PDB file of C-alpha atoms in Angstrom:
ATOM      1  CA  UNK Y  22     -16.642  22.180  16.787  1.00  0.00           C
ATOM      2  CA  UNK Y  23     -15.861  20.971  20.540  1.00  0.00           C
ATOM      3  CA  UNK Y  24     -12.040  20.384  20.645  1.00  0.00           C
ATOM      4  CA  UNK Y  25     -12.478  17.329  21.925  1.00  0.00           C
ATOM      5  CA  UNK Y  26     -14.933  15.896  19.654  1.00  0.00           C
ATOM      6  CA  UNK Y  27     -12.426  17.158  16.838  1.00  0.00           C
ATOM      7  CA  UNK Y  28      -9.566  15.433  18.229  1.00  0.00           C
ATOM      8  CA  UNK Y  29     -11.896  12.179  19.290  1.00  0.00           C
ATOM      9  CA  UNK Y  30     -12.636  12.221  15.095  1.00  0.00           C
ATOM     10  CA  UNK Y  31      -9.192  12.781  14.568  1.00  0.00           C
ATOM     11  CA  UNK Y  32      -7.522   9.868  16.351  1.00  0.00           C
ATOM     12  CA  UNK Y  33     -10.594   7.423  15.084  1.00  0.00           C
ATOM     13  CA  UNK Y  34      -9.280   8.288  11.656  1.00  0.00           C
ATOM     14  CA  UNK Y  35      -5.711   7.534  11.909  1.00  0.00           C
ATOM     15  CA  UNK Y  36      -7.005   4.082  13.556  1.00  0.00           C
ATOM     16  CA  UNK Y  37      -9.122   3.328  10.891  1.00  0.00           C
ATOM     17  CA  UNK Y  38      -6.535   4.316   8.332  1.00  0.00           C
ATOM     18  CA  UNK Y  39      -3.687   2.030  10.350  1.00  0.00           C
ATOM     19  CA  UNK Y  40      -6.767  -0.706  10.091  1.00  0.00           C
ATOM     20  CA  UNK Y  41      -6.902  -0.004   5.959  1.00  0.00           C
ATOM     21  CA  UNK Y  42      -2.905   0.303   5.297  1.00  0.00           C
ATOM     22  CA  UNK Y  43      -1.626  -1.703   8.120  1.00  0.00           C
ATOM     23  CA  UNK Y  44       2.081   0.334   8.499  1.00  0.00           C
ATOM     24  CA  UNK Y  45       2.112   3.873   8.214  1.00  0.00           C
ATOM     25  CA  UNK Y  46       4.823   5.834   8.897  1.00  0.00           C
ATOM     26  CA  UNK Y  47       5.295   9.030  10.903  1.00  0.00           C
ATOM     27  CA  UNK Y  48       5.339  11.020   7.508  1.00  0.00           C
ATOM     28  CA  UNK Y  49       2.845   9.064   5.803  1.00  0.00           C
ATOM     29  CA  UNK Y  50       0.794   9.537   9.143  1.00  0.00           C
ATOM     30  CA  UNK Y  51       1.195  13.514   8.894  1.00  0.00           C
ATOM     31  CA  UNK Y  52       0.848  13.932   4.780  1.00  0.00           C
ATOM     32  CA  UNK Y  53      -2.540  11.694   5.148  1.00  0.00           C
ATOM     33  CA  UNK Y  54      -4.221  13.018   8.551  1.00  0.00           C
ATOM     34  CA  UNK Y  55      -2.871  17.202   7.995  1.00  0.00           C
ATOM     35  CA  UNK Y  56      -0.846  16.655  11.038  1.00  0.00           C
ATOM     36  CA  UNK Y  57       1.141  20.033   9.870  1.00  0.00           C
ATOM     37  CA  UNK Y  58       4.458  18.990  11.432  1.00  0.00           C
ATOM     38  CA  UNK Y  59       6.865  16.356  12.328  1.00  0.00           C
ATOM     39  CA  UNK Y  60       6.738  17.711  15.933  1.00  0.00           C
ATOM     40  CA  UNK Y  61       2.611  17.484  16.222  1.00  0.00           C
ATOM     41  CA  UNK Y  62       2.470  13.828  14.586  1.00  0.00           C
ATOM     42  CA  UNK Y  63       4.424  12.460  17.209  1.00  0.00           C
ATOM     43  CA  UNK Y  64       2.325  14.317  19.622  1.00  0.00           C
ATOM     44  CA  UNK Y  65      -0.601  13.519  18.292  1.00  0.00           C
ATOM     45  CA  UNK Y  66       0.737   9.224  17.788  1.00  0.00           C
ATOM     46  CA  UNK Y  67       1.683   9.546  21.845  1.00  0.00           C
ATOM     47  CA  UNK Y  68      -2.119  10.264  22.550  1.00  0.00           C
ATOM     48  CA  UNK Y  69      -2.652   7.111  20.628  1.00  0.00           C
ATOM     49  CA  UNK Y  70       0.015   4.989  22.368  1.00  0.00           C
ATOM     50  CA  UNK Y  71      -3.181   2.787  24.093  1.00  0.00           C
ATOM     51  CA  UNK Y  72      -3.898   1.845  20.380  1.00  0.00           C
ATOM     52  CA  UNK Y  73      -0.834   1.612  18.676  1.00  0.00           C
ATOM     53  CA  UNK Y  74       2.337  -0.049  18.779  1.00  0.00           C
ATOM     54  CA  UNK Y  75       5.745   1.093  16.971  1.00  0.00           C
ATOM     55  CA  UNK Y  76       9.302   0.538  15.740  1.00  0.00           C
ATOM     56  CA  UNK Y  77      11.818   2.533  14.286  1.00  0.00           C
ATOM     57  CA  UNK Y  78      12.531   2.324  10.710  1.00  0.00           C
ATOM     58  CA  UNK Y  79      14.384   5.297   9.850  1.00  0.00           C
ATOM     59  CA  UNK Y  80      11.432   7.092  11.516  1.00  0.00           C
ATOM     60  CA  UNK Y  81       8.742   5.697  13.581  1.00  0.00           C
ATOM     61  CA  UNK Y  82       6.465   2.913  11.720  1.00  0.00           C
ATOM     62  CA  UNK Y  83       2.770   2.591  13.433  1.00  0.00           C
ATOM     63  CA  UNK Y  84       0.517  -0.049  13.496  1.00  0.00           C
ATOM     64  CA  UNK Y  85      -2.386  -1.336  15.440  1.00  0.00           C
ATOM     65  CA  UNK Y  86      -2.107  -3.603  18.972  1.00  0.00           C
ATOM     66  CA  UNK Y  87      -4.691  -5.409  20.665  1.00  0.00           C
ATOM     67  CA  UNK Y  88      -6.623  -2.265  21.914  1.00  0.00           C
ATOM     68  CA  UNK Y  89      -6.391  -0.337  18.579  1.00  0.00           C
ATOM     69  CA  UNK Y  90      -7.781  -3.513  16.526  1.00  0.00           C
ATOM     70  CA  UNK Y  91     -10.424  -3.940  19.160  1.00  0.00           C
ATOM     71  CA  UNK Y  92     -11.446  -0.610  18.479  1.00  0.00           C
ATOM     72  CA  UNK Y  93     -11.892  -0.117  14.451  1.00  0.00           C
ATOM     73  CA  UNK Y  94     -13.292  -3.566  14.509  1.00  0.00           C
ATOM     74  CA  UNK Y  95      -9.979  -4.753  12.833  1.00  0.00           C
ATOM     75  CA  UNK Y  96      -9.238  -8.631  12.531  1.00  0.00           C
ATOM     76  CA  UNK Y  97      -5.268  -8.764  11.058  1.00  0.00           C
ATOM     77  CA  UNK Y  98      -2.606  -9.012  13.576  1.00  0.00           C
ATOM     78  CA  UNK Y  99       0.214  -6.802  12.626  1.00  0.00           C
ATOM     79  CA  UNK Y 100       3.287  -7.071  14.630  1.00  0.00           C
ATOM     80  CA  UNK Y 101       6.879  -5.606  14.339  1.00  0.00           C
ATOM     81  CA  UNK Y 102       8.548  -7.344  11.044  1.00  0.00           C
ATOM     82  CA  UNK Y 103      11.074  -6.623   7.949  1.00  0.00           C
ATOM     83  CA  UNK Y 104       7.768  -7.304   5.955  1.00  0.00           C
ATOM     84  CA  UNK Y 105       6.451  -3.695   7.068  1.00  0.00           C
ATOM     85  CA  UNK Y 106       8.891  -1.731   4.319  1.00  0.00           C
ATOM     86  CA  UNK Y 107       6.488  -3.886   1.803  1.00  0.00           C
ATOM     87  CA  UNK Y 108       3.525  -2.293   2.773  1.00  0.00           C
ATOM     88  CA  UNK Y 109       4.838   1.569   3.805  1.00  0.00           C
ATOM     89  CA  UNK Y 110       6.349   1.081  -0.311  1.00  0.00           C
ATOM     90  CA  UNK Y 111       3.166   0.526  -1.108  1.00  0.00           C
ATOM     91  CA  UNK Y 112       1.162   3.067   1.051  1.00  0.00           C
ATOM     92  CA  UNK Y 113       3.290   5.390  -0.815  1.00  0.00           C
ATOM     93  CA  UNK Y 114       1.761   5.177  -3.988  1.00  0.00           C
ATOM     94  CA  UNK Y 115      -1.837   5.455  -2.260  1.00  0.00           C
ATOM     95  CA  UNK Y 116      -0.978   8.898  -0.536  1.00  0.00           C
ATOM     96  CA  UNK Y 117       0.698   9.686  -4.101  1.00  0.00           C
ATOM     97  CA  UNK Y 118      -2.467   8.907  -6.129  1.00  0.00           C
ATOM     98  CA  UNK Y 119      -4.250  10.923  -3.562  1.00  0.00           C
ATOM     99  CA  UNK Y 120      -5.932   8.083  -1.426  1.00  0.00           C
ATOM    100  CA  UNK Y 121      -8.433   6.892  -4.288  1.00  0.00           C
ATOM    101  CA  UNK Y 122     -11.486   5.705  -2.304  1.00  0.00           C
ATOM    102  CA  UNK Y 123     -11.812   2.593  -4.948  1.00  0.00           C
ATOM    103  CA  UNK Y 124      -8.187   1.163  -3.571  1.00  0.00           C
ATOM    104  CA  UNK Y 125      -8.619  -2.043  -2.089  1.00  0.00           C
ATOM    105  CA  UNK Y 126      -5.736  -4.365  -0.671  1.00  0.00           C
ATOM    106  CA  UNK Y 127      -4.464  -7.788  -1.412  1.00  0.00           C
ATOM    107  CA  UNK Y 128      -7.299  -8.813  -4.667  1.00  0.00           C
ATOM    108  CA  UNK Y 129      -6.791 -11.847  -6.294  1.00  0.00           C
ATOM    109  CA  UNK Y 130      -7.557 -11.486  -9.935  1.00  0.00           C
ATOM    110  CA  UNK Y 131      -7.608 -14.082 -12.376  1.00  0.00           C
ATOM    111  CA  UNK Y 132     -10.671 -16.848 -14.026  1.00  0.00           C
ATOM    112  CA  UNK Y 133     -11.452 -19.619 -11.408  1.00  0.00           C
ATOM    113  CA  UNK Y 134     -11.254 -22.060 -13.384  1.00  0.00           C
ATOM    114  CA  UNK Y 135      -7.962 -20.804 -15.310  1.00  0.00           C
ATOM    115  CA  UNK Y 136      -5.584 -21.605 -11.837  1.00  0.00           C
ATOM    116  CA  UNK Y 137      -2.306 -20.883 -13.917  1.00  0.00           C
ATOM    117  CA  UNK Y 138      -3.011 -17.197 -14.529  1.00  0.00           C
ATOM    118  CA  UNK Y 139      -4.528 -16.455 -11.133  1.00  0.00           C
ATOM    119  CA  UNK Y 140      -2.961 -13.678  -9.125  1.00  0.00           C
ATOM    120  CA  UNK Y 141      -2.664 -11.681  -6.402  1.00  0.00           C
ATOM    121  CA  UNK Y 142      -2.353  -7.827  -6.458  1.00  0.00           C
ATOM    122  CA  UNK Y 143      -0.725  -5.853  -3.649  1.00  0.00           C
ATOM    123  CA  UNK Y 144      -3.292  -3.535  -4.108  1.00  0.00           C
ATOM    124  CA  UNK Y 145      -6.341  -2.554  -6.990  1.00  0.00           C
ATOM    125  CA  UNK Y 146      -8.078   0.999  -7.602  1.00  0.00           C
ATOM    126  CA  UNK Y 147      -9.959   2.472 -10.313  1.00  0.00           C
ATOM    127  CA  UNK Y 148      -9.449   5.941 -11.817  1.00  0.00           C
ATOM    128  CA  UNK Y 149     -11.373   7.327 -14.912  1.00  0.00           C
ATOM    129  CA  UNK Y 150     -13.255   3.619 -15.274  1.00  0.00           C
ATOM    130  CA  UNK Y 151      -9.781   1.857 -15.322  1.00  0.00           C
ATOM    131  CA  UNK Y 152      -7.993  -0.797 -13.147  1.00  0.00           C
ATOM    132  CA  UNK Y 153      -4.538   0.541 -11.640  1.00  0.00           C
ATOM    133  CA  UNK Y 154      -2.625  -2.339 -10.447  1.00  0.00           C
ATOM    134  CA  UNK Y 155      -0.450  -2.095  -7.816  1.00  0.00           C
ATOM    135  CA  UNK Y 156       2.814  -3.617  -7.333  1.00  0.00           C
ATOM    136  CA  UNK Y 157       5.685  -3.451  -4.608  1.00  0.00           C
ATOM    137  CA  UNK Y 158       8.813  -4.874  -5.284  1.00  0.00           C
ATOM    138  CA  UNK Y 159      10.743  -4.830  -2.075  1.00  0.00           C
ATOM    139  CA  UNK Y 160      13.145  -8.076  -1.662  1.00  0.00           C
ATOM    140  CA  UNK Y 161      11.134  -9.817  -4.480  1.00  0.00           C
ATOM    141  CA  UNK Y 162      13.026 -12.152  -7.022  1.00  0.00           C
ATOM    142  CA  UNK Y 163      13.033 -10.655 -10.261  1.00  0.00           C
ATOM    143  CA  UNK Y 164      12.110 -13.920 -11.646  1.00  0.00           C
ATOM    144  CA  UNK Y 165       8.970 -13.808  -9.371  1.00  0.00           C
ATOM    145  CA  UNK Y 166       8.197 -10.601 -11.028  1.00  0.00           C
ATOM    146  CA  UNK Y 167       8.779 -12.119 -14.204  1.00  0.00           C
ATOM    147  CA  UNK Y 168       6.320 -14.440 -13.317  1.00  0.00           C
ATOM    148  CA  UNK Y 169       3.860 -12.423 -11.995  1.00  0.00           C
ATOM    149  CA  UNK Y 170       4.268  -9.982 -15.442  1.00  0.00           C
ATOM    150  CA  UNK Y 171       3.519 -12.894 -17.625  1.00  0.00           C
ATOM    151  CA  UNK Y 172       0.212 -14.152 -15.438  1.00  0.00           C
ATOM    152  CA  UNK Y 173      -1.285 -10.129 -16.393  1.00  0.00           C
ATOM    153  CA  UNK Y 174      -0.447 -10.207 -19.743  1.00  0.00           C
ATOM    154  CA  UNK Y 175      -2.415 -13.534 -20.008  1.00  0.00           C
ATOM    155  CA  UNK Y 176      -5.030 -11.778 -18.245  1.00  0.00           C
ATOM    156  CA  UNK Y 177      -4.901  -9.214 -20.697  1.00  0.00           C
ATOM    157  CA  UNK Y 178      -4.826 -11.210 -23.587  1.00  0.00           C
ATOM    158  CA  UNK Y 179      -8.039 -13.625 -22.513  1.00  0.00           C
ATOM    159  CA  UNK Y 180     -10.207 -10.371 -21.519  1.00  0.00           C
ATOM    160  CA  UNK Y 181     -10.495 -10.572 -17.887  1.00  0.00           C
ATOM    161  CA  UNK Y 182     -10.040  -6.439 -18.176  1.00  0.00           C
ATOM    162  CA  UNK Y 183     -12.423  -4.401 -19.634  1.00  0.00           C
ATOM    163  CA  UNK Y 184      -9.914  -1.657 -20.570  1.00  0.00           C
ATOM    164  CA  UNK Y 185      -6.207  -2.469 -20.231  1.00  0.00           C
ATOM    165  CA  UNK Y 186      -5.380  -1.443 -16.839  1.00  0.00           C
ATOM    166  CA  UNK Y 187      -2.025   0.341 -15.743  1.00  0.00           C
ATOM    167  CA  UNK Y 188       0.152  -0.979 -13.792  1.00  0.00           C
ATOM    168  CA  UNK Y 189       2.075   0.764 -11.110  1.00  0.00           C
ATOM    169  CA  UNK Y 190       4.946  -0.314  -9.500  1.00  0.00           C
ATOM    170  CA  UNK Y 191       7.264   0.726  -6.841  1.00  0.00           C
ATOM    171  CA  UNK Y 192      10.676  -0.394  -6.247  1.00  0.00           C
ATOM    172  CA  UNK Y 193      13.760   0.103  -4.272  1.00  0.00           C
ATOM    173  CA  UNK Y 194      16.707   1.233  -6.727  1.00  0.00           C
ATOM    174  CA  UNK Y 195      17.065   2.427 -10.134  1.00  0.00           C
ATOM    175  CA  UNK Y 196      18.625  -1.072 -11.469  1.00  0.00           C
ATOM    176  CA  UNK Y 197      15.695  -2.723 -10.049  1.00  0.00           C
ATOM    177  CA  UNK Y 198      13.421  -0.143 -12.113  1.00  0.00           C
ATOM    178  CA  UNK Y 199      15.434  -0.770 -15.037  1.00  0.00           C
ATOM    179  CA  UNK Y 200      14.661  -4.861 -14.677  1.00  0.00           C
ATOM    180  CA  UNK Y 201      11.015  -4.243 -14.396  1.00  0.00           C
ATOM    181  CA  UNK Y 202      10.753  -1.255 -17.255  1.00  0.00           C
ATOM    182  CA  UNK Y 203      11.505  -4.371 -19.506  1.00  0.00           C
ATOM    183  CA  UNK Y 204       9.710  -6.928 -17.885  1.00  0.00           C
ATOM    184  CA  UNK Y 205       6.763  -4.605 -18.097  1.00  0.00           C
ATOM    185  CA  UNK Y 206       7.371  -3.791 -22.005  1.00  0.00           C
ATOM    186  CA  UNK Y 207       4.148  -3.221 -24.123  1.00  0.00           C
ATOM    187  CA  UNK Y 208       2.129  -2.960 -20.661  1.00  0.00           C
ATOM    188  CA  UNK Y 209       0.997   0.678 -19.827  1.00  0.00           C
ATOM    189  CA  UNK Y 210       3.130   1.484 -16.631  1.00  0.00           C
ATOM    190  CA  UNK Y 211       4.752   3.620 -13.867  1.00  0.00           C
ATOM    191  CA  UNK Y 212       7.479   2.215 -12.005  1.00  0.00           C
ATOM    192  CA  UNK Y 213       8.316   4.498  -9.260  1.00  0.00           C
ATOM    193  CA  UNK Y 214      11.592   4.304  -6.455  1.00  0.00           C
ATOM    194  CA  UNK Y 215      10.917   4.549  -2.534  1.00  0.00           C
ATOM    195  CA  UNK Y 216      13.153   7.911  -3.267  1.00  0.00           C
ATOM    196  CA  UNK Y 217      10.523   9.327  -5.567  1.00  0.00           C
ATOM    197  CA  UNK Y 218       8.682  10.038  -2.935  1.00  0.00           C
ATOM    198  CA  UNK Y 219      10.479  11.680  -0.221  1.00  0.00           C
TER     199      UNK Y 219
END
């Protein structure tokens, strides 16, 4: 293939993956797109400068500007914020489940006309005919957790689920797993730490 149609279907990707996941960061960038080292990523993300806009988080976090939405057709406005560790948390557990093509973002789940257990997901995939819920826990109250625990096991318990689904979470320190391990009791779950996956 023409080199330059290769790396025209190479940097279309990454946009359209920045459109899907909002923040990625350097590494995510590499692990998702091949980018074989830390060296070419940033390469490669300079070529893209026109498109994206970045800060440094430890390591350089990505994310669409004006140009880059404009392109892929994308409507949210990310800009530089705290909020971004949120969603890189949670990008790490779609590069770690091997980018299932079922995830979806942001789904609120719940009956209409049941308000009091309606909620929303950070993100929803399926795997072997079963809902994984997704859940990161970045400066959230536990007692908002609590809360949010308690709305799915209400779910569970009036049907809205097929088959039980598993939930996944992914936290920032071993006490905070430790809070949500029994929060989450009699639910199937994973409860990973940002560490797990570096």
């Amino acid at each position: 293939m023409n080199r330059a149609i290769e790396k025209e279907q190479r940097q279309e990707s990454i946009l359209l993956s920045l459109k899907k996941l909002d923040y990625l960061t350097r590494s995510q960038i590499q692990v998702l797109h091949g980018l074989r080292s830390a060296r070419n990523a940033q390469r490669v993300m300079k070529e893209l400068e026109t498109y994206v806009s970045h800060f440094r988080d430890g390591e350089n976090v990505y994310y669409l500007n004006s140009e880059g939405r404009e392109r892929v057709n994308a409507t949210k406005v990310r800009k530089k914020t705290i909020q971004a560790k949120h969603f890189i948390m949670r990008n790490s557990i779609y590069i770690g489940y091997g980018s299932p093509s079922t995830w979806r973002n942001e789904i609120r789940l719940g009956f209409k006309e049941e308000k009091k257990t309606r909620v929303v997901c950070d993100a929803l995939f399926q795997q072997d005919k079963r809902y994984h819920i997704v859940e990161a826990d970045h400066t959230q109250k536990m007692s908002k957790n609590r809360i949010k625990i308690e709305k799915y096991k209400r779910l569970i318990e009036l049907g809205f689920f097929e088959t039980k689904p598993c939930f996944i979470w992914i936290t920032t320190t071993e006490f905070r797993r430790k809070q949500l391990t029994k929060l989450l009791d009699g639910l199937d779950h994973r409860i990973f730490t940002v560490n797990d996956f570096h």
